[in-house]
Amino acid sequence: MAEISKNELKKQLSKKQFDNIYLIYGDEKMYVKTDTKLLVEKLVGKEPPEFNFHKFDKDYDLDAIAVAVQVAPFMSEYNVVVISDLDVSDINNFPPTSLERLISIMDNLPDTTVLIMTMPTLKQDLKKPGAGFKKLKSYIAKNGTVCLEAHETDISLARQIIRWADTRGKKIEQADAYKLQEYAGYDLNTIRNELDKICNYLGDEENITTAHIEMLVTKQLEANIFSLTDAIVALNSDRAFTILDILFYQRAEPNDIVNVISMAYIDFYRARVALESGTPISQVAKDFGYGKRQFAIEKAGKKTRNIPTAMLRKSLAEITETTAKLRSVSANGRILVERLVAKLIIYAGERV
């Protein structure tokens, strides 16, 4: 009865140590789906009979759920009930009284029933979960098992990409695996789809190269914005404004664009000050809690080697001013962002 990791869940399942209630959720939806499926298979097999398996993924009829959990298993050790993507924090569709009823149903589970709450597609703000979800999670953590399926680290993602490529008879260097992940983001489904796209394009060709990734992988929003900052510091105004046009075509919010630009420039500034003071980048990464993202400030250090600190300070001041202006209701977001990019390119040119 606790909150455990994906690996700990697999260890429990391999030992056939089951709880009566599970909550499986998190940002990595591929793992939510695969581990929910694995749990069901361990309990009632790959093709569970209808009388021992009940799934609710559209209509959340609490009366039907209450009946399903009380079914006695037939020719099986367990009766399994799966509830998918129930947004217990949506008080309009699932009021607090319904949550109380759901918890009451869980309080009266027979020993032979396993209830699985799973979130394979429901998008959640894990930093600010709703009151309903926090209450449900707290209850299940005390009375069953909660498993958070978090995104993989950059290193493990790169290794996973290499393994997937190998199963397709393709080879990819670790540096290119990092690049594919950087462009595609952290969602495993997206990464897998992008890799499949490359493999299909290659046909009988064996090696996946940087050129293939640049040509075929659809960049996620954040990756595009970081490419924008790269173009700015490289004084490539044509590329910078081309990327900006793409971002607006993708309906990126001006605030989101400026926030990521700000993140990049903070990395630039920290790396530059570290270089001037003789402080190792690894120490800066530790001091500012970069953790697995240490690679980000290492890359920033290479890009800022010839950029004056004064230019970075002026750039950060301009970014701060633009952020403040974007909060004005009357502000034209696109014009403000275009003006910011133009100013940043001018400041970047002052080092020449």
Short mmCIF file of N, CA, C and O in Angstrom, two decimals, residues 180-269:
data_model
loop_
_atom_site.label_atom_id
_atom_site.label_comp_id
_atom_site.label_asym_id
_atom_site.label_seq_id
_atom_site.Cartn_x
_atom_site.Cartn_y
_atom_site.Cartn_z
N LEU A 180 16.96 13.22 -32.09
CA LEU A 180 15.59 12.82 -32.38
C LEU A 180 14.69 13.12 -31.18
O LEU A 180 13.58 13.66 -31.33
N GLN A 181 15.16 12.79 -29.98
CA GLN A 181 14.38 13.04 -28.77
C GLN A 181 14.20 14.54 -28.54
O GLN A 181 13.12 15.00 -28.15
N GLU A 182 15.24 15.31 -28.80
CA GLU A 182 15.17 16.76 -28.60
C GLU A 182 14.09 17.36 -29.49
O GLU A 182 13.34 18.25 -29.07
N TYR A 183 14.00 16.87 -30.74
CA TYR A 183 13.01 17.40 -31.67
C TYR A 183 11.60 16.88 -31.38
O TYR A 183 10.63 17.63 -31.50
N ALA A 184 11.49 15.60 -31.03
CA ALA A 184 10.17 14.97 -30.89
C ALA A 184 9.55 15.18 -29.52
O ALA A 184 8.35 15.00 -29.35
N GLY A 185 10.37 15.56 -28.52
CA GLY A 185 9.84 15.73 -27.17
C GLY A 185 10.00 14.46 -26.35
O GLY A 185 10.73 13.54 -26.71
N TYR A 186 9.26 14.39 -25.23
CA TYR A 186 9.44 13.28 -24.29
C TYR A 186 8.37 12.20 -24.38
O TYR A 186 8.48 11.16 -23.73
N ASP A 187 7.33 12.43 -25.15
CA ASP A 187 6.27 11.44 -25.25
C ASP A 187 6.72 10.25 -26.09
O ASP A 187 7.10 10.40 -27.26
N LEU A 188 6.67 9.06 -25.51
CA LEU A 188 7.18 7.86 -26.19
C LEU A 188 6.39 7.53 -27.45
O LEU A 188 6.96 7.07 -28.44
N ASN A 189 5.09 7.75 -27.42
CA ASN A 189 4.29 7.48 -28.62
C ASN A 189 4.75 8.36 -29.78
O ASN A 189 4.88 7.89 -30.91
N THR A 190 4.99 9.64 -29.48
CA THR A 190 5.45 10.56 -30.52
C THR A 190 6.82 10.16 -31.04
O THR A 190 7.07 10.14 -32.26
N ILE A 191 7.73 9.83 -30.12
CA ILE A 191 9.08 9.43 -30.51
C ILE A 191 9.02 8.18 -31.39
O ILE A 191 9.69 8.10 -32.43
N ARG A 192 8.23 7.21 -30.99
CA ARG A 192 8.12 5.96 -31.75
C ARG A 192 7.56 6.23 -33.15
O ARG A 192 8.05 5.66 -34.15
N ASN A 193 6.56 7.09 -33.24
CA ASN A 193 5.98 7.42 -34.54
C ASN A 193 7.00 8.10 -35.46
O ASN A 193 7.06 7.82 -36.66
N GLU A 194 7.80 9.01 -34.88
CA GLU A 194 8.81 9.71 -35.68
C GLU A 194 9.90 8.75 -36.14
O GLU A 194 10.38 8.82 -37.28
N LEU A 195 10.29 7.82 -35.26
CA LEU A 195 11.30 6.83 -35.64
C LEU A 195 10.76 5.91 -36.74
O LEU A 195 11.48 5.59 -37.70
N ASP A 196 9.50 5.49 -36.61
CA ASP A 196 8.89 4.64 -37.64
C ASP A 196 8.85 5.35 -38.98
O ASP A 196 9.05 4.75 -40.04
N LYS A 197 8.58 6.67 -38.93
CA LYS A 197 8.54 7.47 -40.15
C LYS A 197 9.90 7.43 -40.86
O LYS A 197 9.98 7.25 -42.08
N ILE A 198 10.96 7.58 -40.08
CA ILE A 198 12.32 7.55 -40.65
C ILE A 198 12.63 6.17 -41.22
O ILE A 198 13.15 6.04 -42.33
N CYS A 199 12.32 5.12 -40.45
CA CYS A 199 12.63 3.76 -40.88
C CYS A 199 11.88 3.41 -42.18
O CYS A 199 12.43 2.77 -43.08
N ASN A 200 10.63 3.84 -42.27
CA ASN A 200 9.85 3.58 -43.49
C ASN A 200 10.45 4.32 -44.68
O ASN A 200 10.48 3.80 -45.80
N TYR A 201 10.94 5.52 -44.45
CA TYR A 201 11.56 6.31 -45.51
C TYR A 201 12.85 5.66 -46.00
O TYR A 201 13.14 5.65 -47.21
N LEU A 202 13.63 5.07 -45.07
CA LEU A 202 14.93 4.50 -45.42
C LEU A 202 14.81 3.25 -46.29
O LEU A 202 15.71 2.96 -47.09
N GLY A 203 13.73 2.50 -46.13
CA GLY A 203 13.62 1.26 -46.90
C GLY A 203 14.70 0.28 -46.50
O GLY A 203 14.82 -0.09 -45.33
N ASP A 204 15.53 -0.13 -47.47
CA ASP A 204 16.59 -1.10 -47.18
C ASP A 204 17.86 -0.44 -46.63
O ASP A 204 18.78 -1.13 -46.21
N GLU A 205 17.90 0.88 -46.64
CA GLU A 205 19.08 1.57 -46.10
C GLU A 205 19.15 1.35 -44.59
O GLU A 205 18.14 1.38 -43.89
N GLU A 206 20.38 1.15 -44.07
CA GLU A 206 20.52 0.72 -42.69
C GLU A 206 20.71 1.86 -41.69
O GLU A 206 20.14 1.83 -40.60
N ASN A 207 21.49 2.87 -42.03
CA ASN A 207 21.90 3.87 -41.04
C ASN A 207 21.00 5.11 -41.03
O ASN A 207 20.74 5.72 -42.06
N ILE A 208 20.55 5.46 -39.82
CA ILE A 208 19.79 6.69 -39.61
C ILE A 208 20.80 7.81 -39.32
O ILE A 208 21.60 7.70 -38.39
N THR A 209 20.75 8.87 -40.10
CA THR A 209 21.73 9.94 -39.95
C THR A 209 21.08 11.23 -39.45
O THR A 209 19.85 11.35 -39.40
N THR A 210 21.94 12.19 -39.13
CA THR A 210 21.46 13.51 -38.70
C THR A 210 20.60 14.13 -39.79
O THR A 210 19.57 14.76 -39.51
N ALA A 211 21.02 13.97 -41.04
CA ALA A 211 20.28 14.54 -42.17
C ALA A 211 18.86 13.99 -42.24
O ALA A 211 17.90 14.72 -42.53
N HIS A 212 18.69 12.68 -41.98
CA HIS A 212 17.36 12.08 -41.99
C HIS A 212 16.48 12.70 -40.91
O HIS A 212 15.30 12.99 -41.13
N ILE A 213 17.06 12.90 -39.74
CA ILE A 213 16.31 13.47 -38.61
C ILE A 213 15.90 14.90 -38.91
O ILE A 213 14.75 15.30 -38.69
N GLU A 214 16.84 15.68 -39.44
CA GLU A 214 16.55 17.08 -39.77
C GLU A 214 15.45 17.17 -40.84
O GLU A 214 14.60 18.06 -40.79
N MET A 215 15.45 16.25 -41.77
CA MET A 215 14.51 16.30 -42.89
C MET A 215 13.12 15.78 -42.51
O MET A 215 12.10 16.31 -42.96
N LEU A 216 13.06 14.74 -41.66
CA LEU A 216 11.81 14.01 -41.48
C LEU A 216 11.10 14.22 -40.15
O LEU A 216 9.88 14.07 -40.08
N VAL A 217 11.83 14.55 -39.09
CA VAL A 217 11.21 14.63 -37.77
C VAL A 217 10.48 15.96 -37.58
O VAL A 217 11.05 17.03 -37.82
N THR A 218 9.24 15.88 -37.18
CA THR A 218 8.45 17.08 -36.89
C THR A 218 8.85 17.62 -35.52
O THR A 218 8.69 16.93 -34.51
N LYS A 219 9.37 18.82 -35.50
CA LYS A 219 9.84 19.40 -34.23
C LYS A 219 8.66 19.80 -33.36
O LYS A 219 7.70 20.42 -33.82
N GLN A 220 8.75 19.47 -32.08
CA GLN A 220 7.76 19.92 -31.12
C GLN A 220 7.96 21.40 -30.84
O GLN A 220 9.01 21.98 -31.14
N LEU A 221 6.96 22.01 -30.23
CA LEU A 221 6.96 23.46 -30.01
C LEU A 221 8.23 23.94 -29.32
O LEU A 221 8.90 24.86 -29.79
N GLU A 222 8.59 23.31 -28.21
CA GLU A 222 9.76 23.77 -27.44
C GLU A 222 11.04 23.63 -28.26
O GLU A 222 11.90 24.50 -28.22
N ALA A 223 11.14 22.53 -29.02
CA ALA A 223 12.34 22.34 -29.85
C ALA A 223 12.44 23.44 -30.90
O ALA A 223 13.54 23.94 -31.18
N ASN A 224 11.31 23.83 -31.48
CA ASN A 224 11.32 24.91 -32.46
C ASN A 224 11.75 26.23 -31.84
O ASN A 224 12.47 27.01 -32.46
N ILE A 225 11.30 26.50 -30.62
CA ILE A 225 11.67 27.76 -29.97
C ILE A 225 13.16 27.78 -29.64
O ILE A 225 13.83 28.80 -29.80
N PHE A 226 13.70 26.65 -29.18
CA PHE A 226 15.13 26.59 -28.92
C PHE A 226 15.92 26.75 -30.23
O PHE A 226 17.01 27.34 -30.23
N SER A 227 15.37 26.23 -31.33
CA SER A 227 16.02 26.45 -32.63
C SER A 227 15.99 27.93 -32.98
O SER A 227 16.93 28.45 -33.60
N LEU A 228 14.92 28.61 -32.58
CA LEU A 228 14.81 30.05 -32.80
C LEU A 228 15.93 30.79 -32.07
O LEU A 228 16.58 31.67 -32.65
N THR A 229 16.18 30.45 -30.81
CA THR A 229 17.25 31.13 -30.06
C THR A 229 18.62 30.82 -30.66
O THR A 229 19.50 31.67 -30.67
N ASP A 230 18.78 29.59 -31.18
CA ASP A 230 20.05 29.25 -31.84
C ASP A 230 20.27 30.15 -33.06
O ASP A 230 21.38 30.63 -33.31
N ALA A 231 19.19 30.37 -33.83
CA ALA A 231 19.30 31.22 -35.01
C ALA A 231 19.60 32.67 -34.62
O ALA A 231 20.36 33.36 -35.30
N ILE A 232 19.04 33.12 -33.51
CA ILE A 232 19.27 34.49 -33.05
C ILE A 232 20.74 34.72 -32.71
O ILE A 232 21.37 35.66 -33.19
N VAL A 233 21.30 33.83 -31.88
CA VAL A 233 22.70 34.03 -31.46
C VAL A 233 23.66 33.76 -32.61
O VAL A 233 24.80 34.23 -32.59
N ALA A 234 23.20 33.04 -33.64
CA ALA A 234 24.03 32.81 -34.82
C ALA A 234 23.89 33.95 -35.83
O ALA A 234 24.49 33.91 -36.90
N LEU A 235 23.06 34.96 -35.48
CA LEU A 235 22.82 36.13 -36.34
C LEU A 235 22.19 35.74 -37.68
O LEU A 235 22.38 36.42 -38.69
N ASN A 236 21.41 34.65 -37.67
CA ASN A 236 20.73 34.19 -38.87
C ASN A 236 19.28 34.69 -38.82
O ASN A 236 18.37 33.95 -38.42
N SER A 237 19.08 35.94 -39.21
CA SER A 237 17.75 36.55 -39.08
C SER A 237 16.71 35.89 -39.97
O SER A 237 15.54 35.76 -39.59
N ASP A 238 17.11 35.48 -41.19
CA ASP A 238 16.16 34.82 -42.09
C ASP A 238 15.60 33.56 -41.46
O ASP A 238 14.38 33.32 -41.47
N ARG A 239 16.50 32.74 -40.90
CA ARG A 239 16.05 31.50 -40.27
C ARG A 239 15.21 31.80 -39.03
O ARG A 239 14.21 31.14 -38.78
N ALA A 240 15.63 32.79 -38.26
CA ALA A 240 14.90 33.14 -37.02
C ALA A 240 13.45 33.49 -37.32
O ALA A 240 12.52 32.98 -36.68
N PHE A 241 13.24 34.35 -38.32
CA PHE A 241 11.87 34.77 -38.62
C PHE A 241 11.09 33.69 -39.36
O PHE A 241 9.85 33.63 -39.26
N THR A 242 11.78 32.81 -40.07
CA THR A 242 11.10 31.66 -40.69
C THR A 242 10.55 30.74 -39.60
O THR A 242 9.39 30.28 -39.66
N ILE A 243 11.38 30.46 -38.59
CA ILE A 243 10.94 29.62 -37.47
C ILE A 243 9.79 30.30 -36.73
O ILE A 243 8.82 29.64 -36.31
N LEU A 244 9.89 31.60 -36.56
CA LEU A 244 8.83 32.34 -35.86
C LEU A 244 7.51 32.22 -36.62
O LEU A 244 6.44 32.03 -36.01
N ASP A 245 7.57 32.31 -37.94
CA ASP A 245 6.36 32.13 -38.75
C ASP A 245 5.77 30.74 -38.55
O ASP A 245 4.54 30.58 -38.46
N ILE A 246 6.65 29.72 -38.48
CA ILE A 246 6.19 28.34 -38.26
C ILE A 246 5.50 28.23 -36.91
O ILE A 246 4.45 27.59 -36.78
N LEU A 247 6.07 28.86 -35.89
CA LEU A 247 5.50 28.80 -34.54
C LEU A 247 4.10 29.41 -34.51
O LEU A 247 3.18 28.85 -33.91
N PHE A 248 3.93 30.54 -35.15
CA PHE A 248 2.61 31.16 -35.18
C PHE A 248 1.64 30.35 -36.03
O PHE A 248 0.44 30.27 -35.72
N TYR A 249 2.15 29.71 -37.08
CA TYR A 249 1.31 28.82 -37.90
C TYR A 249 0.82 27.64 -37.05
O TYR A 249 -0.30 27.15 -37.22
N GLN A 250 1.69 27.18 -36.13
CA GLN A 250 1.33 26.09 -35.23
C GLN A 250 0.46 26.56 -34.06
O GLN A 250 0.18 25.81 -33.15
N ARG A 251 0.06 27.83 -34.10
CA ARG A 251 -0.78 28.44 -33.08
C ARG A 251 -0.11 28.50 -31.71
O ARG A 251 -0.75 28.38 -30.66
N ALA A 252 1.20 28.68 -31.71
CA ALA A 252 1.92 28.86 -30.45
C ALA A 252 1.51 30.18 -29.81
O ALA A 252 1.37 31.19 -30.50
N GLU A 253 1.31 30.16 -28.51
CA GLU A 253 0.95 31.37 -27.79
C GLU A 253 2.18 32.25 -27.61
O GLU A 253 3.27 31.74 -27.28
N PRO A 254 2.05 33.58 -27.82
CA PRO A 254 3.19 34.49 -27.62
C PRO A 254 3.86 34.33 -26.26
O PRO A 254 5.08 34.34 -26.16
N ASN A 255 3.06 34.16 -25.20
CA ASN A 255 3.63 33.98 -23.86
C ASN A 255 4.50 32.74 -23.79
O ASN A 255 5.57 32.76 -23.16
N ASP A 256 4.06 31.64 -24.43
CA ASP A 256 4.83 30.40 -24.41
C ASP A 256 6.16 30.59 -25.15
O ASP A 256 7.21 30.09 -24.70
N ILE A 257 6.12 31.29 -26.27
CA ILE A 257 7.35 31.53 -27.04
C ILE A 257 8.35 32.33 -26.21
O ILE A 257 9.52 31.97 -26.10
N VAL A 258 7.87 33.40 -25.60
CA VAL A 258 8.76 34.26 -24.81
C VAL A 258 9.28 33.52 -23.57
O VAL A 258 10.44 33.68 -23.18
N ASN A 259 8.44 32.68 -22.95
CA ASN A 259 8.88 31.93 -21.77
C ASN A 259 10.04 30.99 -22.11
O ASN A 259 11.01 30.89 -21.34
N VAL A 260 9.96 30.30 -23.25
CA VAL A 260 11.04 29.38 -23.62
C VAL A 260 12.28 30.15 -24.06
O VAL A 260 13.41 29.74 -23.75
N ILE A 261 12.10 31.27 -24.76
CA ILE A 261 13.25 32.12 -25.09
C ILE A 261 13.94 32.56 -23.80
O ILE A 261 15.18 32.55 -23.70
N SER A 262 13.14 32.93 -22.81
CA SER A 262 13.69 33.33 -21.51
C SER A 262 14.50 32.21 -20.87
O SER A 262 15.61 32.44 -20.36
N MET A 263 13.98 30.99 -20.92
CA MET A 263 14.70 29.84 -20.37
C MET A 263 16.05 29.66 -21.05
O MET A 263 17.07 29.43 -20.39
N ALA A 264 16.05 29.80 -22.37
CA ALA A 264 17.29 29.63 -23.13
C ALA A 264 18.31 30.70 -22.76
O ALA A 264 19.50 30.42 -22.56
N TYR A 265 17.84 31.95 -22.64
CA TYR A 265 18.77 33.03 -22.32
C TYR A 265 19.27 32.98 -20.88
O TYR A 265 20.39 33.40 -20.59
N ILE A 266 18.47 32.45 -19.99
CA ILE A 266 18.95 32.24 -18.62
C ILE A 266 20.08 31.21 -18.62
O ILE A 266 21.10 31.37 -17.94
N ASP A 267 19.89 30.14 -19.43
CA ASP A 267 20.97 29.15 -19.59
C ASP A 267 22.22 29.81 -20.16
O ASP A 267 23.35 29.57 -19.70
N PHE A 268 22.03 30.66 -21.20
CA PHE A 268 23.16 31.37 -21.81
C PHE A 268 23.91 32.20 -20.77
O PHE A 268 25.14 32.17 -20.69
N TYR A 269 23.13 32.95 -19.97
CA TYR A 269 23.74 33.87 -19.01
C TYR A 269 24.51 33.11 -17.92
O TYR A 269 25.64 33.46 -17.59
#
